[in-house]
Amino acid sequence: MDRNKKIVDNILNLVGETPMVRLHKITKDFPGNYYAKIEAFNPGHSSKDRIALHIVENAEKKGLLKPGDTIVETTSGNTGFSLAMISLVKGYKCILAVSDKSSQDKIDILKTMGAEVHVCPADVAADDARSYYETAKRIHKQTPNSIYINQYFNELNIEAHYQTTGPEIWEQTNGKVTHVVVASGTGGTISGTGRFLKEQNPNIRVLGVDAIGSVIKKYHETRELDETEITPYKIEGLGKNLIPTSTDFDVVDVYEKVSDKDAAFKARDLVKAEGIFAGYTSGAVVQATEQYAAKNFFTEENNVVLIFPDHGSRYMNKIYSDIWMKEQGFL
Ligand code: PMP
């Protein structure tokens, strides 16, 4: 890629244009060709750089953000890292409300990246004043010249992937892509990517990945939020206990749900099979691909693109720790 052969002005110029790599061993038993789009090549090591930068630059264009202003969000994960990085480069203050379930490691990373972190109790209802949602809203209201990113309910989340991830996949596969397999959290990636690709070729199938314990798959099938679907689960960033407006359910053809255990082992298998050290949801995407293959979704002529959302290094105390795996009863 041209960009990587010259000097760029700052780290944010490296967001997007992530590479695509052919998969060999991990998909050898399924018909067709398989490719991974590796979002860990973003400077913040995840797909969330794309939406964070898009939403911030949109606010700048609208005159809602100028240097010294404040960015507020509820996240301990990848979006927090991306926003903190962007804030450092562009000169904003970054305030993140995180749940006390977040590991100390993650909180330390966000602080290292210059963010102000408010740790909130996880075991209270979302509408409780102490929850991280309410805390973020309150900070936003009380802080003059601040914006609230609100990634689960922000249409710009979809637009970021419509403008970047979708076109990149189309170009990288020379328009030959037949299926994409995409993890659904906020739904921005699957909706934006899927919408763009279906506009190029309506025959492209958009295959979603959801977590056992989440309401997303059932909502896609019934358009009703079934609270009996909600159970605790470990995979971070996949599925949800609410319906995000940043998911366009009409773009998705079908969802598969994966278990914590299967996704964890698949992430570990992926490292050994391909040398690709990716995160927990990448394991979930490979696992879902296997489940789709078992249901005969693919033929020899197909070109299937799997999106791997982030890097494995963020999961050293989870799926890549034998101690954690034993604690879960997986090993
Ligand atoms: N995997 C990881 C690790 C994530 O952080 C996210 C974002 N929540 C996703 C997958 C899902 O992406 P999206 O929010 O665009 O649906």
XYZ file of C-alpha atoms and ligand atoms in Angstrom:
347
model
C 0.000 0.000 0.000
C 1.357 3.410 -1.022
C 0.611 4.948 2.338
C 3.051 2.663 4.116
C 5.932 3.594 1.814
C 6.009 7.224 2.889
C 5.991 9.334 6.028
C 2.543 10.171 7.333
C 1.787 13.260 9.402
C 0.483 11.502 12.494
C -0.694 8.135 13.783
C -4.337 8.836 12.889
C -3.420 8.859 9.192
C -2.960 5.091 9.557
C -6.568 4.326 10.495
C -8.224 1.935 8.015
C -6.847 0.284 4.852
C -6.224 -2.891 6.842
C -4.782 -5.939 5.074
C -6.610 -9.059 3.957
C -4.923 -12.431 4.409
C -5.866 -15.791 2.918
C -6.709 -18.433 5.502
C -5.342 -21.933 4.935
C -5.496 -24.518 7.709
C -8.256 -23.200 9.976
C -10.808 -23.335 7.117
C -9.402 -26.317 5.193
C -12.446 -28.519 5.824
C -14.948 -25.973 4.445
C -15.664 -25.520 0.707
C -14.543 -22.255 -0.915
C -11.862 -19.621 -0.334
C -11.525 -17.843 3.010
C -9.914 -14.484 3.747
C -9.423 -12.553 6.985
C -9.544 -8.774 7.187
C -7.257 -8.024 10.086
C -8.432 -4.937 11.950
C -5.584 -5.202 14.479
C -3.492 -3.393 11.840
C -5.261 -0.168 12.794
C -3.009 2.011 15.010
C -5.299 1.413 18.019
C -5.283 -2.316 17.161
C -9.018 -2.568 16.444
C -11.843 -1.717 14.058
C -13.029 0.873 16.594
C -10.423 3.369 15.322
C -12.587 3.769 12.228
C -15.764 4.798 14.048
C -14.021 6.860 16.715
C -12.182 8.917 14.093
C -15.264 9.266 11.886
C -17.510 10.447 14.733
C -14.893 12.890 16.072
C -14.159 14.356 12.629
C -17.880 14.689 11.937
C -18.257 16.700 15.164
C -15.308 18.872 14.136
C -16.901 19.571 10.747
C -20.161 20.555 12.444
C -18.212 22.918 14.729
C -19.111 20.895 17.827
C -15.492 20.182 18.801
C -12.457 22.423 18.986
C -9.093 21.785 20.675
C -9.464 21.697 24.449
C -13.035 20.362 24.275
C -14.063 17.056 25.834
C -15.038 13.647 24.420
C -17.207 11.431 26.673
C -18.030 7.737 26.175
C -19.006 4.607 28.091
C -16.460 1.911 27.292
C -13.571 0.044 28.756
C -12.777 -1.648 25.529
C -11.514 -0.842 22.103
C -13.550 2.326 21.564
C -12.037 3.810 24.719
C -8.524 3.148 23.470
C -9.316 4.675 20.056
C -10.916 7.791 21.560
C -8.045 8.275 23.993
C -5.507 8.003 21.150
C -7.442 10.456 18.977
C -7.793 12.871 21.897
C -4.028 12.858 22.497
C -3.246 13.636 18.858
C -5.967 16.237 18.361
C -5.780 17.905 21.772
C -9.079 16.904 23.385
C -9.864 15.798 26.904
C -11.177 12.224 26.995
C -13.470 11.072 29.813
C -14.525 7.406 29.913
C -17.073 5.816 32.236
C -16.217 2.132 32.690
C -17.765 -0.670 34.711
C -15.948 -2.087 37.736
C -15.901 -5.449 35.898
C -13.165 -4.007 33.666
C -9.750 -5.418 34.425
C -7.198 -3.170 36.134
C -4.999 -3.679 33.055
C -7.583 -2.057 30.811
C -8.134 0.854 33.187
C -4.358 1.381 33.372
C -4.062 1.343 29.573
C -6.764 4.006 29.226
C -5.091 6.159 31.895
C -1.730 5.704 30.190
C -3.387 6.951 27.012
C -4.343 10.127 28.877
C -8.023 9.413 29.534
C -9.854 10.362 32.743
C -11.503 7.126 33.866
C -14.614 6.913 36.078
C -15.127 3.413 37.467
C -18.832 2.648 38.049
C -20.587 -0.354 39.650
C -21.533 -3.055 37.126
C -24.265 -4.621 39.252
C -26.796 -1.763 39.050
C -29.550 -1.223 36.435
C -28.649 0.797 33.331
C -30.986 3.597 34.465
C -29.483 3.743 37.992
C -27.692 7.072 38.576
C -24.491 5.161 39.440
C -24.403 3.097 36.205
C -21.771 3.889 33.616
C -24.458 4.958 31.119
C -25.946 7.495 33.536
C -22.504 8.606 34.690
C -21.401 9.334 31.124
C -24.639 11.201 30.382
C -24.238 13.274 33.534
C -20.590 14.104 32.773
C -21.597 15.119 29.250
C -24.386 17.401 30.562
C -22.177 18.961 33.225
C -19.157 19.495 30.966
C -19.391 22.525 28.695
C -18.072 21.946 25.143
C -18.288 18.167 25.357
C -19.644 15.559 22.937
C -21.054 12.133 23.820
C -20.036 9.455 21.292
C -22.919 7.055 22.201
C -21.692 4.320 19.831
C -24.695 2.002 20.306
C -27.125 4.706 19.197
C -25.127 6.651 16.632
C -25.840 6.349 12.887
C -22.297 7.590 12.151
C -21.031 4.258 13.486
C -22.650 2.549 10.473
C -21.503 5.303 8.116
C -17.843 4.855 9.124
C -17.879 1.234 7.940
C -20.021 2.053 4.891
C -17.371 4.527 3.778
C -14.258 2.489 4.601
C -14.543 -1.212 5.551
C -17.091 -2.055 2.837
C -15.218 -0.393 -0.067
C -11.907 -1.904 1.116
C -13.331 -5.447 1.041
C -14.876 -4.854 -2.387
C -11.559 -3.607 -3.764
C -9.356 -6.196 -2.044
C -11.446 -9.056 -3.460
C -11.833 -7.399 -6.911
C -15.580 -7.569 -6.375
C -15.438 -11.370 -6.003
C -16.570 -11.526 -2.367
C -19.680 -13.705 -1.945
C -20.072 -13.779 1.873
C -18.914 -11.746 4.847
C -18.924 -13.169 8.377
C -19.062 -10.328 10.900
C -19.302 -10.035 14.693
C -22.198 -7.869 15.855
C -21.870 -5.693 18.942
C -23.029 -2.167 18.270
C -23.714 -3.556 14.774
C -21.837 -0.744 13.066
C -19.373 -3.031 11.302
C -21.892 -5.542 9.971
C -24.439 -2.881 8.963
C -22.096 -0.444 7.227
C -19.975 -3.105 5.533
C -23.002 -5.176 4.540
C -24.961 -2.192 3.228
C -22.085 -1.106 0.973
C -21.397 -4.606 -0.354
C -25.071 -5.347 -1.090
C -25.311 -2.101 -3.036
C -22.464 -3.381 -5.245
C -23.912 -6.890 -5.535
C -27.244 -7.780 -3.905
C -26.314 -11.480 -3.965
C -23.607 -11.017 -1.330
C -24.660 -12.736 1.904
C -24.095 -10.956 5.211
C -23.663 -13.549 7.963
C -23.840 -12.245 11.522
C -22.166 -13.545 14.658
C -23.921 -13.198 18.039
C -23.179 -14.521 21.533
C -25.225 -17.069 23.475
C -26.755 -14.840 26.171
C -27.470 -11.914 23.821
C -30.798 -10.743 22.369
C -29.546 -9.793 18.878
C -30.210 -13.003 16.892
C -33.723 -13.464 18.273
C -34.540 -9.796 17.633
C -33.374 -10.193 14.022
C -35.779 -13.115 13.595
C -38.810 -11.772 15.485
C -38.248 -7.994 15.824
C -38.998 -8.456 19.520
C -36.662 -8.064 22.472
C -36.908 -11.379 24.329
C -35.449 -10.878 27.807
C -35.439 -14.629 28.454
C -32.498 -14.795 26.013
C -30.319 -12.754 28.388
C -27.725 -14.734 30.367
C -24.228 -13.717 31.517
C -21.412 -14.419 29.063
C -17.718 -13.675 28.769
C -17.051 -12.558 25.196
C -16.574 -8.782 25.228
C -17.814 -6.693 22.331
C -20.154 -9.351 20.913
C -23.957 -9.284 21.214
C -25.922 -7.141 23.652
C -28.732 -7.123 26.229
C -30.440 -4.243 24.399
C -31.250 -3.382 20.768
C -28.741 -0.891 19.349
C -30.027 1.574 16.751
C -26.567 1.353 15.182
C -27.575 -2.070 13.833
C -29.497 -2.141 10.531
C -31.180 -5.525 10.929
C -32.417 -5.485 7.312
C -28.830 -5.687 6.020
C -28.066 -8.914 7.902
C -29.245 -12.170 6.285
C -28.856 -14.459 9.271
C -27.164 -14.763 12.666
C -25.374 -17.660 14.364
C -24.779 -17.677 18.109
C -21.521 -18.972 19.543
C -20.568 -20.068 23.057
C -17.829 -18.567 25.229
C -16.009 -21.891 25.225
C -16.103 -22.578 21.474
C -15.006 -19.018 20.644
C -12.121 -19.195 23.139
C -10.783 -22.467 21.723
C -11.192 -21.242 18.150
C -9.151 -18.108 18.896
C -6.406 -20.358 20.281
C -6.668 -22.678 17.252
C -6.407 -19.683 14.923
C -3.061 -18.663 16.434
C -1.645 -22.170 15.966
C -3.100 -22.725 12.494
C -2.353 -19.392 10.812
C 0.022 -17.497 13.136
C -2.645 -14.817 13.485
C -2.850 -13.589 17.081
C -6.355 -12.132 17.253
C -8.943 -11.321 19.910
C -11.829 -13.251 21.450
C -14.421 -12.126 18.885
C -12.145 -13.218 16.034
C -12.375 -16.702 17.542
C -16.158 -16.218 17.606
C -16.139 -15.328 13.892
C -14.148 -18.446 12.986
C -16.443 -20.579 15.157
C -19.545 -19.103 13.477
C -17.983 -19.749 10.056
C -17.612 -23.407 11.030
C -21.277 -23.484 12.136
C -22.366 -21.866 8.845
C -20.240 -24.364 6.893
C -21.913 -27.240 8.798
C -25.262 -25.835 7.632
C -24.039 -25.885 3.999
C -23.918 -22.132 3.492
C -20.797 -22.344 1.312
C -19.761 -23.942 -2.001
C -16.369 -24.361 -3.725
C -16.860 -21.187 -5.806
C -17.423 -18.923 -2.779
C -15.109 -16.211 -1.497
C -15.814 -15.722 2.177
C -14.395 -12.729 4.086
C -14.086 -12.950 7.869
C -13.545 -9.689 9.761
C -11.181 -10.067 12.748
C -11.988 -7.035 14.961
C -8.950 -6.767 17.248
C -5.601 -8.084 18.480
C -4.917 -10.981 20.843
C -2.689 -8.987 23.201
C -5.767 -7.559 24.945
C -6.778 -11.031 26.109
C -3.650 -12.278 27.857
C -5.534 -12.475 31.170
C -8.490 -14.180 29.508
C -8.527 -16.689 26.663
C -4.732 -16.826 26.378
C -4.329 -17.565 30.103
C -4.556 -21.238 31.089
C -5.514 -20.115 34.601
C -8.518 -18.161 33.289
C -9.488 -21.025 30.974
C -9.417 -23.418 33.965
C -11.453 -20.991 36.098
C -14.141 -21.016 33.411
C -14.063 -24.808 33.358
C -12.890 -24.770 29.711
C -9.576 -26.550 30.334
N -15.262 -7.389 18.515
C -14.721 -6.550 19.414
C -13.514 -6.976 20.172
C -15.309 -5.312 19.639
O -14.768 -4.468 20.554
C -16.466 -4.973 18.915
C -17.108 -3.651 19.172
N -18.025 -3.630 20.261
C -17.013 -5.884 18.009
C -16.360 -7.080 17.826
C -18.283 -5.643 17.252
O -18.223 -4.580 16.349
P -19.489 -3.655 16.171
O -19.627 -2.862 17.450
O -19.162 -2.790 15.009
O -20.682 -4.492 15.960
